[in-house]
PDB file of C-alpha atoms in Angstrom:
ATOM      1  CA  UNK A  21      84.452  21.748 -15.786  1.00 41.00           C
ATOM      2  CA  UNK A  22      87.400  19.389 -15.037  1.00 40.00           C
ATOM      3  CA  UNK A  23      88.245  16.368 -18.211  1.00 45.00           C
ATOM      4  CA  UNK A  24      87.180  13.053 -17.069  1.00 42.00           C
ATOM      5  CA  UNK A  25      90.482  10.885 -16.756  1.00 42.00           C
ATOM      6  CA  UNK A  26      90.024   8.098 -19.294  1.00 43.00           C
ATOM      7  CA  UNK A  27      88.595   4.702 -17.400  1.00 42.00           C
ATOM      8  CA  UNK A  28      90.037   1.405 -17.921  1.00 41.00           C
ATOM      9  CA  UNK A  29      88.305  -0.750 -20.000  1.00 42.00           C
ATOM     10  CA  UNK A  30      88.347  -4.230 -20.774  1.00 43.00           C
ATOM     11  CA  UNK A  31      87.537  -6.251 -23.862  1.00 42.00           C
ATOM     12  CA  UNK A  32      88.385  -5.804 -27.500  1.00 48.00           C
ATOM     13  CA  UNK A  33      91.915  -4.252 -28.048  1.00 53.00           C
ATOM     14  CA  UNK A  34      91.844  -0.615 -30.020  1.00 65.00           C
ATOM     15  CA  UNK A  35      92.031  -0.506 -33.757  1.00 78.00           C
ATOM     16  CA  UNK A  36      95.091   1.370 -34.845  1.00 86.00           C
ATOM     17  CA  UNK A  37      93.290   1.911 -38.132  1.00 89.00           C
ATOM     18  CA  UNK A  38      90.620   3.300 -36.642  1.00 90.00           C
ATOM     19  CA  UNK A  39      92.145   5.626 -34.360  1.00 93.00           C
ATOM     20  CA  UNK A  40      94.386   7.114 -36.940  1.00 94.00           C
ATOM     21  CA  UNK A  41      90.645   7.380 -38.999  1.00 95.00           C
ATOM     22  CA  UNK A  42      89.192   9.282 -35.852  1.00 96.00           C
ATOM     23  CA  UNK A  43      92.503  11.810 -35.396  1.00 97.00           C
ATOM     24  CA  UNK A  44      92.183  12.562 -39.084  1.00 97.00           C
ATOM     25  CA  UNK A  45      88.804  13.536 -39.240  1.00 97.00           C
ATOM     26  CA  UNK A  46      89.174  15.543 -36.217  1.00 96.00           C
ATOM     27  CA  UNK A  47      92.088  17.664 -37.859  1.00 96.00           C
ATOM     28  CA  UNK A  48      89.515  18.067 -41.242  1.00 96.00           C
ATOM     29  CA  UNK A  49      86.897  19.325 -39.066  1.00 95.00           C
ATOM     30  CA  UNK A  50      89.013  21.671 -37.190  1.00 93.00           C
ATOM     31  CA  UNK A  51      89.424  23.091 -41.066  1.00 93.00           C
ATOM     32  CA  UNK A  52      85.971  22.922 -41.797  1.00 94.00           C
ATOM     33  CA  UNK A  53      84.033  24.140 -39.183  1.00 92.00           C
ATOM     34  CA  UNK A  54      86.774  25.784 -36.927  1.00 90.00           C
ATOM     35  CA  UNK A  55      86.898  24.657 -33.104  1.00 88.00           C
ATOM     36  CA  UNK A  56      83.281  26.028 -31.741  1.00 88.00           C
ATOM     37  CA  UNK A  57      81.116  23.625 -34.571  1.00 93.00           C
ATOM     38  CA  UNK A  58      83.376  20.841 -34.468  1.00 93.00           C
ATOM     39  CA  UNK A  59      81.074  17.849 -32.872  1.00 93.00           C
ATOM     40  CA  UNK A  60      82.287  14.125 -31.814  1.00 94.00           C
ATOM     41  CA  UNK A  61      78.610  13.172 -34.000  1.00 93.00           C
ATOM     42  CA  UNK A  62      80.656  14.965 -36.640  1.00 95.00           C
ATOM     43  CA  UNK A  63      83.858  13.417 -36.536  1.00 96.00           C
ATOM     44  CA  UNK A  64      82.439  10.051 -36.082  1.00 96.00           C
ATOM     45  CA  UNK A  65      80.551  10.274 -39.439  1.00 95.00           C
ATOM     46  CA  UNK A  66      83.864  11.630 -41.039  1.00 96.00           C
ATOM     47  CA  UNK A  67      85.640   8.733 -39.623  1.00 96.00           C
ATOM     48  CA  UNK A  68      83.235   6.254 -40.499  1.00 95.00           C
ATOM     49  CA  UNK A  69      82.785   4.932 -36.562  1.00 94.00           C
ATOM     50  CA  UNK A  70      80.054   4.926 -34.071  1.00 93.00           C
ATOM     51  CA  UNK A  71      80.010   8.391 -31.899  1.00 92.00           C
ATOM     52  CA  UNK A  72      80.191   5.418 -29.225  1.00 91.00           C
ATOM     53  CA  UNK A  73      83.701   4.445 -30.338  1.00 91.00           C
ATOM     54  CA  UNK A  74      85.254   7.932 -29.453  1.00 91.00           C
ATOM     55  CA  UNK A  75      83.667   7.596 -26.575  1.00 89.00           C
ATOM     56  CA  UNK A  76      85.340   4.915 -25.674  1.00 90.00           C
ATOM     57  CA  UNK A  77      88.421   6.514 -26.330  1.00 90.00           C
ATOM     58  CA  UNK A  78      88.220   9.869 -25.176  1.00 92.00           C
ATOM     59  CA  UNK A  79      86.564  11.640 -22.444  1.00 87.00           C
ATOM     60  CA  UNK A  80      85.187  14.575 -24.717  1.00 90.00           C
ATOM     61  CA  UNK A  81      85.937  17.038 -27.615  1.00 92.00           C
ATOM     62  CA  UNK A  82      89.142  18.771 -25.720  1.00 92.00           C
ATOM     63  CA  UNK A  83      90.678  15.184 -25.333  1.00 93.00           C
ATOM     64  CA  UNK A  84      90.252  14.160 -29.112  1.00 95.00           C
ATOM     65  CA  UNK A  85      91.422  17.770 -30.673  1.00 95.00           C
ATOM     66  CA  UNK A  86      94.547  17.571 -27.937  1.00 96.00           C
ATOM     67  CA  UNK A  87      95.245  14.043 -29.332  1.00 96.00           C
ATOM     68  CA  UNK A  88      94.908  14.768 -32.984  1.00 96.00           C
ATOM     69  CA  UNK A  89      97.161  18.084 -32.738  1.00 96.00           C
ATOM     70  CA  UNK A  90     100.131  15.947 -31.074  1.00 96.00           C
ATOM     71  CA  UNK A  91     100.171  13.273 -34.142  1.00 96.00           C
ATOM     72  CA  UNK A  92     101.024  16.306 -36.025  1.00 96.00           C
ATOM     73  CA  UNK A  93     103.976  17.207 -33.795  1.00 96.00           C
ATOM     74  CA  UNK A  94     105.109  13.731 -33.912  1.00 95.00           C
ATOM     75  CA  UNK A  95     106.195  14.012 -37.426  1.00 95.00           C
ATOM     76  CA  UNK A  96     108.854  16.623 -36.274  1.00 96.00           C
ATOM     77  CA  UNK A  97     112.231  14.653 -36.860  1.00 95.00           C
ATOM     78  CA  UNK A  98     116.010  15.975 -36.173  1.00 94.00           C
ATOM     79  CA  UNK A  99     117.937  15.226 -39.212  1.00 93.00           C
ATOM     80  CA  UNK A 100     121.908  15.539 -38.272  1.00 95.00           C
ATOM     81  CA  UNK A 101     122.809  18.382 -40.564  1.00 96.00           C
ATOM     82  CA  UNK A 102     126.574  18.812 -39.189  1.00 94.00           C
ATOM     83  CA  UNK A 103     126.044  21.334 -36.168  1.00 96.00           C
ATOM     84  CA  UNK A 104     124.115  22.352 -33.206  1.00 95.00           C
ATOM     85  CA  UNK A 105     123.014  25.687 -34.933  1.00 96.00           C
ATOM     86  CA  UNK A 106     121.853  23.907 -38.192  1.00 97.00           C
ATOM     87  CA  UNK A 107     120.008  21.130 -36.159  1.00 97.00           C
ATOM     88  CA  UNK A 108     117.918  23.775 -34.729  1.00 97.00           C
ATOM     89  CA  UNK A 109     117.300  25.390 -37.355  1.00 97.00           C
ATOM     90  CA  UNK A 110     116.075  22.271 -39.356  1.00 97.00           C
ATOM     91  CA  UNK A 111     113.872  21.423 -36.448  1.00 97.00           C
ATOM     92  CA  UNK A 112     112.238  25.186 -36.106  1.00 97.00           C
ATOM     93  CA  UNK A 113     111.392  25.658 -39.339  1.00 97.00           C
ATOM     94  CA  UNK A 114     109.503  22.267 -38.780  1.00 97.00           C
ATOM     95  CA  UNK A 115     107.883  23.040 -36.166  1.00 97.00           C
ATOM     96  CA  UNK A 116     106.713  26.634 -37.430  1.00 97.00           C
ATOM     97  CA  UNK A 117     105.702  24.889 -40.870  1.00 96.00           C
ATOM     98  CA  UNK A 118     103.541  22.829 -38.231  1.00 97.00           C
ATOM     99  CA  UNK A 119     101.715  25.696 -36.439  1.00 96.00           C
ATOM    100  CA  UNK A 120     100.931  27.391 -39.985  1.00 94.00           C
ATOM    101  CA  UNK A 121      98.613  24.471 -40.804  1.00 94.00           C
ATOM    102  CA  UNK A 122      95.016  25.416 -39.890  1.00 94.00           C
ATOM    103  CA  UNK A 123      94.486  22.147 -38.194  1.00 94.00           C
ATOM    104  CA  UNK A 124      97.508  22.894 -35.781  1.00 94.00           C
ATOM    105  CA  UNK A 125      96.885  26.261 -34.845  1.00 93.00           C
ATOM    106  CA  UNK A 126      93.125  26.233 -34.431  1.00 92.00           C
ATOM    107  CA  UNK A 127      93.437  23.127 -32.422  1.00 93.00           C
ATOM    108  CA  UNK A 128      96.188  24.005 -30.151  1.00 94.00           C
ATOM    109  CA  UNK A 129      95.083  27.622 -29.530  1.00 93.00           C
ATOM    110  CA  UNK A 130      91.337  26.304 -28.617  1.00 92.00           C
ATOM    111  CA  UNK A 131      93.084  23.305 -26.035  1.00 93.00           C
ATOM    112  CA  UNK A 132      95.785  26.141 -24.757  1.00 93.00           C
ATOM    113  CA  UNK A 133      92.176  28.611 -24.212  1.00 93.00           C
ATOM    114  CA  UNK A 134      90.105  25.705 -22.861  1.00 92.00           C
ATOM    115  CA  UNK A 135      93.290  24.317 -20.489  1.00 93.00           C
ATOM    116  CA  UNK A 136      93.078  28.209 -18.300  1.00 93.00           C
ATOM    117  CA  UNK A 137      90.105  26.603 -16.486  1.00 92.00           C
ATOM    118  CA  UNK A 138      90.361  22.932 -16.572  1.00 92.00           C
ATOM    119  CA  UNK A 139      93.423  21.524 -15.192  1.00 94.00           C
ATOM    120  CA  UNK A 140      93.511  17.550 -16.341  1.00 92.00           C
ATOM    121  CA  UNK A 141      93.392  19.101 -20.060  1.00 93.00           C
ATOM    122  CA  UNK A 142      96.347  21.163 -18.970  1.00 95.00           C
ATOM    123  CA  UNK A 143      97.852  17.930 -18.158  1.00 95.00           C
ATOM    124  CA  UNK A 144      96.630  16.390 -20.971  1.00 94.00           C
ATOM    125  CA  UNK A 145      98.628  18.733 -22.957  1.00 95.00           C
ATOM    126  CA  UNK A 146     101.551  18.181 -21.254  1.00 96.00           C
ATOM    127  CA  UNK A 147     101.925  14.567 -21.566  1.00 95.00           C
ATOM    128  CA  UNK A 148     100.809  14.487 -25.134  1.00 95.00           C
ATOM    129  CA  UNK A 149     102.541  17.324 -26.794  1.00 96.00           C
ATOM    130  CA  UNK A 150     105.001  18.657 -24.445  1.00 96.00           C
ATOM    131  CA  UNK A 151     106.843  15.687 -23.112  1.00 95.00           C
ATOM    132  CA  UNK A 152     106.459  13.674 -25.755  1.00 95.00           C
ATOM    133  CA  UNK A 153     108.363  16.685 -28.006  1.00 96.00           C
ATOM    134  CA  UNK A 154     111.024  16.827 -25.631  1.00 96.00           C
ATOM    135  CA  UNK A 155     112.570  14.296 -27.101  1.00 96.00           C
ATOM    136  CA  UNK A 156     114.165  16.352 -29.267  1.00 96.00           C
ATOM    137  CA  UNK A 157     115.786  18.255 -27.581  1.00 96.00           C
ATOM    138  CA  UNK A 158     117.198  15.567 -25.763  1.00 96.00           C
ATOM    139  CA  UNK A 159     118.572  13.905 -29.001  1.00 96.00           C
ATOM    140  CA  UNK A 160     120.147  17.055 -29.930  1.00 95.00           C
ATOM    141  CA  UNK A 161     121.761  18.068 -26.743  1.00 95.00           C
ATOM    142  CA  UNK A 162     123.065  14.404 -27.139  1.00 95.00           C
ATOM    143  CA  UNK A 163     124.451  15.212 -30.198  1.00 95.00           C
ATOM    144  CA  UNK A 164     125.956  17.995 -29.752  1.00 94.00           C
ATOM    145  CA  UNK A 165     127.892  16.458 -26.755  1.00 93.00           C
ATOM    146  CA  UNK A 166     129.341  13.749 -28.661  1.00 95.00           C
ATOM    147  CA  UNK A 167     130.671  16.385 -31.325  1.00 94.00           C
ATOM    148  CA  UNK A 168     132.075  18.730 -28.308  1.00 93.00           C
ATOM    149  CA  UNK A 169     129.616  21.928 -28.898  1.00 93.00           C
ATOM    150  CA  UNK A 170     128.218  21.484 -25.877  1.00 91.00           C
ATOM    151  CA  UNK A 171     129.592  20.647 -21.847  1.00 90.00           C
ATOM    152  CA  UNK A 172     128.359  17.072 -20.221  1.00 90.00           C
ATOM    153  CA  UNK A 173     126.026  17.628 -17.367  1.00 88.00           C
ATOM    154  CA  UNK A 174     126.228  14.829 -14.754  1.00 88.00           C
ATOM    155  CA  UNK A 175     123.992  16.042 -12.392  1.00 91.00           C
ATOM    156  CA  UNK A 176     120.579  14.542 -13.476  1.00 92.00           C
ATOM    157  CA  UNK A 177     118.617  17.244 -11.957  1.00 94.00           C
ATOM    158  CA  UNK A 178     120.173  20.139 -13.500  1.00 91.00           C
ATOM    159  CA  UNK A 179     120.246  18.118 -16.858  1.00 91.00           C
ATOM    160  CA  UNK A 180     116.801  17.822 -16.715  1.00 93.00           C
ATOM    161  CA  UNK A 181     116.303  21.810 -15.564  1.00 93.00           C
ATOM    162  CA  UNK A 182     118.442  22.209 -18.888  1.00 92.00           C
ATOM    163  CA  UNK A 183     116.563  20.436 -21.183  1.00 94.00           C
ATOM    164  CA  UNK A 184     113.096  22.142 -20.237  1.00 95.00           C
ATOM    165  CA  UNK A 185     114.492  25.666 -20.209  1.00 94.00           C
ATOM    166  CA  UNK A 186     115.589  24.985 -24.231  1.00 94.00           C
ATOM    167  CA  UNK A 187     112.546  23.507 -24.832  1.00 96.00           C
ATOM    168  CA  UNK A 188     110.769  25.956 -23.423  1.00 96.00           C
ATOM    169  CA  UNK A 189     112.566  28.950 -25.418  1.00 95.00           C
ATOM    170  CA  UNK A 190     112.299  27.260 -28.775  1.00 96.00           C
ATOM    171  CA  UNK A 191     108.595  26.452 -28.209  1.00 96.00           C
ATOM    172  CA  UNK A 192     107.677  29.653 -26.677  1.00 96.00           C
ATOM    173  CA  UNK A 193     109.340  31.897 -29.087  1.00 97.00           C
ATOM    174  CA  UNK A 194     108.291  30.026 -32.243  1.00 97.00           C
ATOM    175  CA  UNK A 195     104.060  29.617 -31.180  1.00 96.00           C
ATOM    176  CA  UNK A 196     104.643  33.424 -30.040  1.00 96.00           C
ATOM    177  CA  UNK A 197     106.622  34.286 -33.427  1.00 97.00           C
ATOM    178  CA  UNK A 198     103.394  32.108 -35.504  1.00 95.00           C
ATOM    179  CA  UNK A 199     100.315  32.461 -33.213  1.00 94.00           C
ATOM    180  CA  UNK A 200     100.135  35.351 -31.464  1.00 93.00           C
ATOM    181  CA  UNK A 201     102.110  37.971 -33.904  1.00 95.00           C
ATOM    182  CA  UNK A 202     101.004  35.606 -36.743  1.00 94.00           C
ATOM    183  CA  UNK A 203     104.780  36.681 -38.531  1.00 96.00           C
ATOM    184  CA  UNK A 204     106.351  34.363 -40.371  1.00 94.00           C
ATOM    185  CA  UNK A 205     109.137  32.085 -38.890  1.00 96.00           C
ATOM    186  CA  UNK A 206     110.751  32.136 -42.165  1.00 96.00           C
ATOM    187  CA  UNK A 207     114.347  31.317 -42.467  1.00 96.00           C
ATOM    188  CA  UNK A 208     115.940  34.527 -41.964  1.00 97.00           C
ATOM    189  CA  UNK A 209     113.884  34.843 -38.677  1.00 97.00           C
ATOM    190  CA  UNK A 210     114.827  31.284 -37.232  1.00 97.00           C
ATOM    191  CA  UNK A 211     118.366  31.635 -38.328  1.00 96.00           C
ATOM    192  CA  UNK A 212     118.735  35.091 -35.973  1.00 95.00           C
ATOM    193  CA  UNK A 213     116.561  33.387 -33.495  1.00 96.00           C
ATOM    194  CA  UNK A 214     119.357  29.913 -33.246  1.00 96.00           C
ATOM    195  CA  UNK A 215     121.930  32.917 -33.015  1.00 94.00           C
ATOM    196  CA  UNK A 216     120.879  34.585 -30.175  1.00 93.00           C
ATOM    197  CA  UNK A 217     119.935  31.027 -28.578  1.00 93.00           C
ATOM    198  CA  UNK A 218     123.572  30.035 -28.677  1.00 92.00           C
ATOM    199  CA  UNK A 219     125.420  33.050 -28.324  1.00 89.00           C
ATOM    200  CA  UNK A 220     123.350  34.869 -25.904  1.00 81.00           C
ATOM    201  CA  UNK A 221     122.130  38.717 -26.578  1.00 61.00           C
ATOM    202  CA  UNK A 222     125.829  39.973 -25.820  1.00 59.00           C
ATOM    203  CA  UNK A 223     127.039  37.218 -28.168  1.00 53.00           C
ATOM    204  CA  UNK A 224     124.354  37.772 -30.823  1.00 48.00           C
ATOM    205  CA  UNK A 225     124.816  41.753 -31.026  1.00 50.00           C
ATOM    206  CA  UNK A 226     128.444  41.424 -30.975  1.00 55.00           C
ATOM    207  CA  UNK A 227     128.500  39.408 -33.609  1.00 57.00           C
ATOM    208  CA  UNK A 228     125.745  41.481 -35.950  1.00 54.00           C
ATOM    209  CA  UNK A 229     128.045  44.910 -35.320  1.00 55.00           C
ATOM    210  CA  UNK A 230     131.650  42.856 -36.773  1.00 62.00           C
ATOM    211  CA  UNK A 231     129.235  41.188 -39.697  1.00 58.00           C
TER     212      UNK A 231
END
């Protein structure tokens, strides 16, 4: 079953409060009662609103958990710590301290599952998580330019090709590394992982036989 795109609606303007209420509850819930019990009656009565309020906001249960799970990657932040290889590794560790909270990785793995057959949540996902984390990587690529560890790009096209292939190998390999061989992404692990990311597999072994 394809997710209903959200209408337009007129009339009273959301409540910040009671959004941030609704994506709350929905992240206890996922704790509670895991991703198959979790109800919107539920989460309205955790949140203290009418089930017709989340309604109103989102189209069904996929929508909400998709929306509370990227409030949790919007904390991620990208501290300058002096270097390209130590602002990734800040970040990772971040993001894989993130996925190890139940409310992240039940959530995400249930939207990831229910997006195979429904392709506006796939979207949905997109927008809301991926994009919107893609920031990052754009702030650090910037960053890295100004302090000379890494070329300009003119080309906007290839920039942007750039940018999704690194976001794409730091996300993939750390929900691999935490979800799906549930191993730690401890330091040790991220700090060989932002080695071979910069160097390169020649560049990474080379470097593991001199040390």
């Amino acid at each position: 079953m394809q997710s209903r795109s959200p209408a337009s609606r007129t009339g009273r303007p959301r409540s910040a409060t009671a959004d941030a209420a609704i994506l709350a509850a929905t992240r206890e819930a996922l704790v509670e009662l895991g991703w198959s019990k979790l109800t919107l009656g539920d989460v309205a009565t955790r949140a203290g609103v009418a089930k017709t309020t989340l309604y109103r906001r989102w189209a069904g249960k996929n929508e909400l958990v998709v929306d509370a799970v990227a409030e949790l990657f919007d904390e991620l932040r990208l501290p300058d710590r002096g270097s390209l290889a130590a602002d990734i590794e800040g970040v990772v560790l971040q993001f894989a301290a993130i996925l190890a909270r139940p409310e992240a990785r039940n959530g995400l793995m249930a939207v990831v599952a229910e997006s195979t057959r429904d392709d506006a949540l796939r979207e949905r996902i997109r927008t809301s998580i991926v994009d919107r984390q893609k920031r990052l990587v754009v702030e650090g690529r910037t960053r890295a330019q100004c302090r000379g560890e890494l070329p300009q790009e003119t080309d906007p096209t290839g920039s942007a090709r750039t940018i999704d292939l690194i976001f794409d190998l730091v996300a993939g390999a750390v929900v691999h590394r935490t979800l799906v061989s549930a191993e730690p992404a401890d330091e040790e692990w991220v700090h060989g992982f932002t080695r071979v990311l910069l160097l390169g597999l020649a560049g990474a072994a080379t470097e593991s036989a001199e040390g």
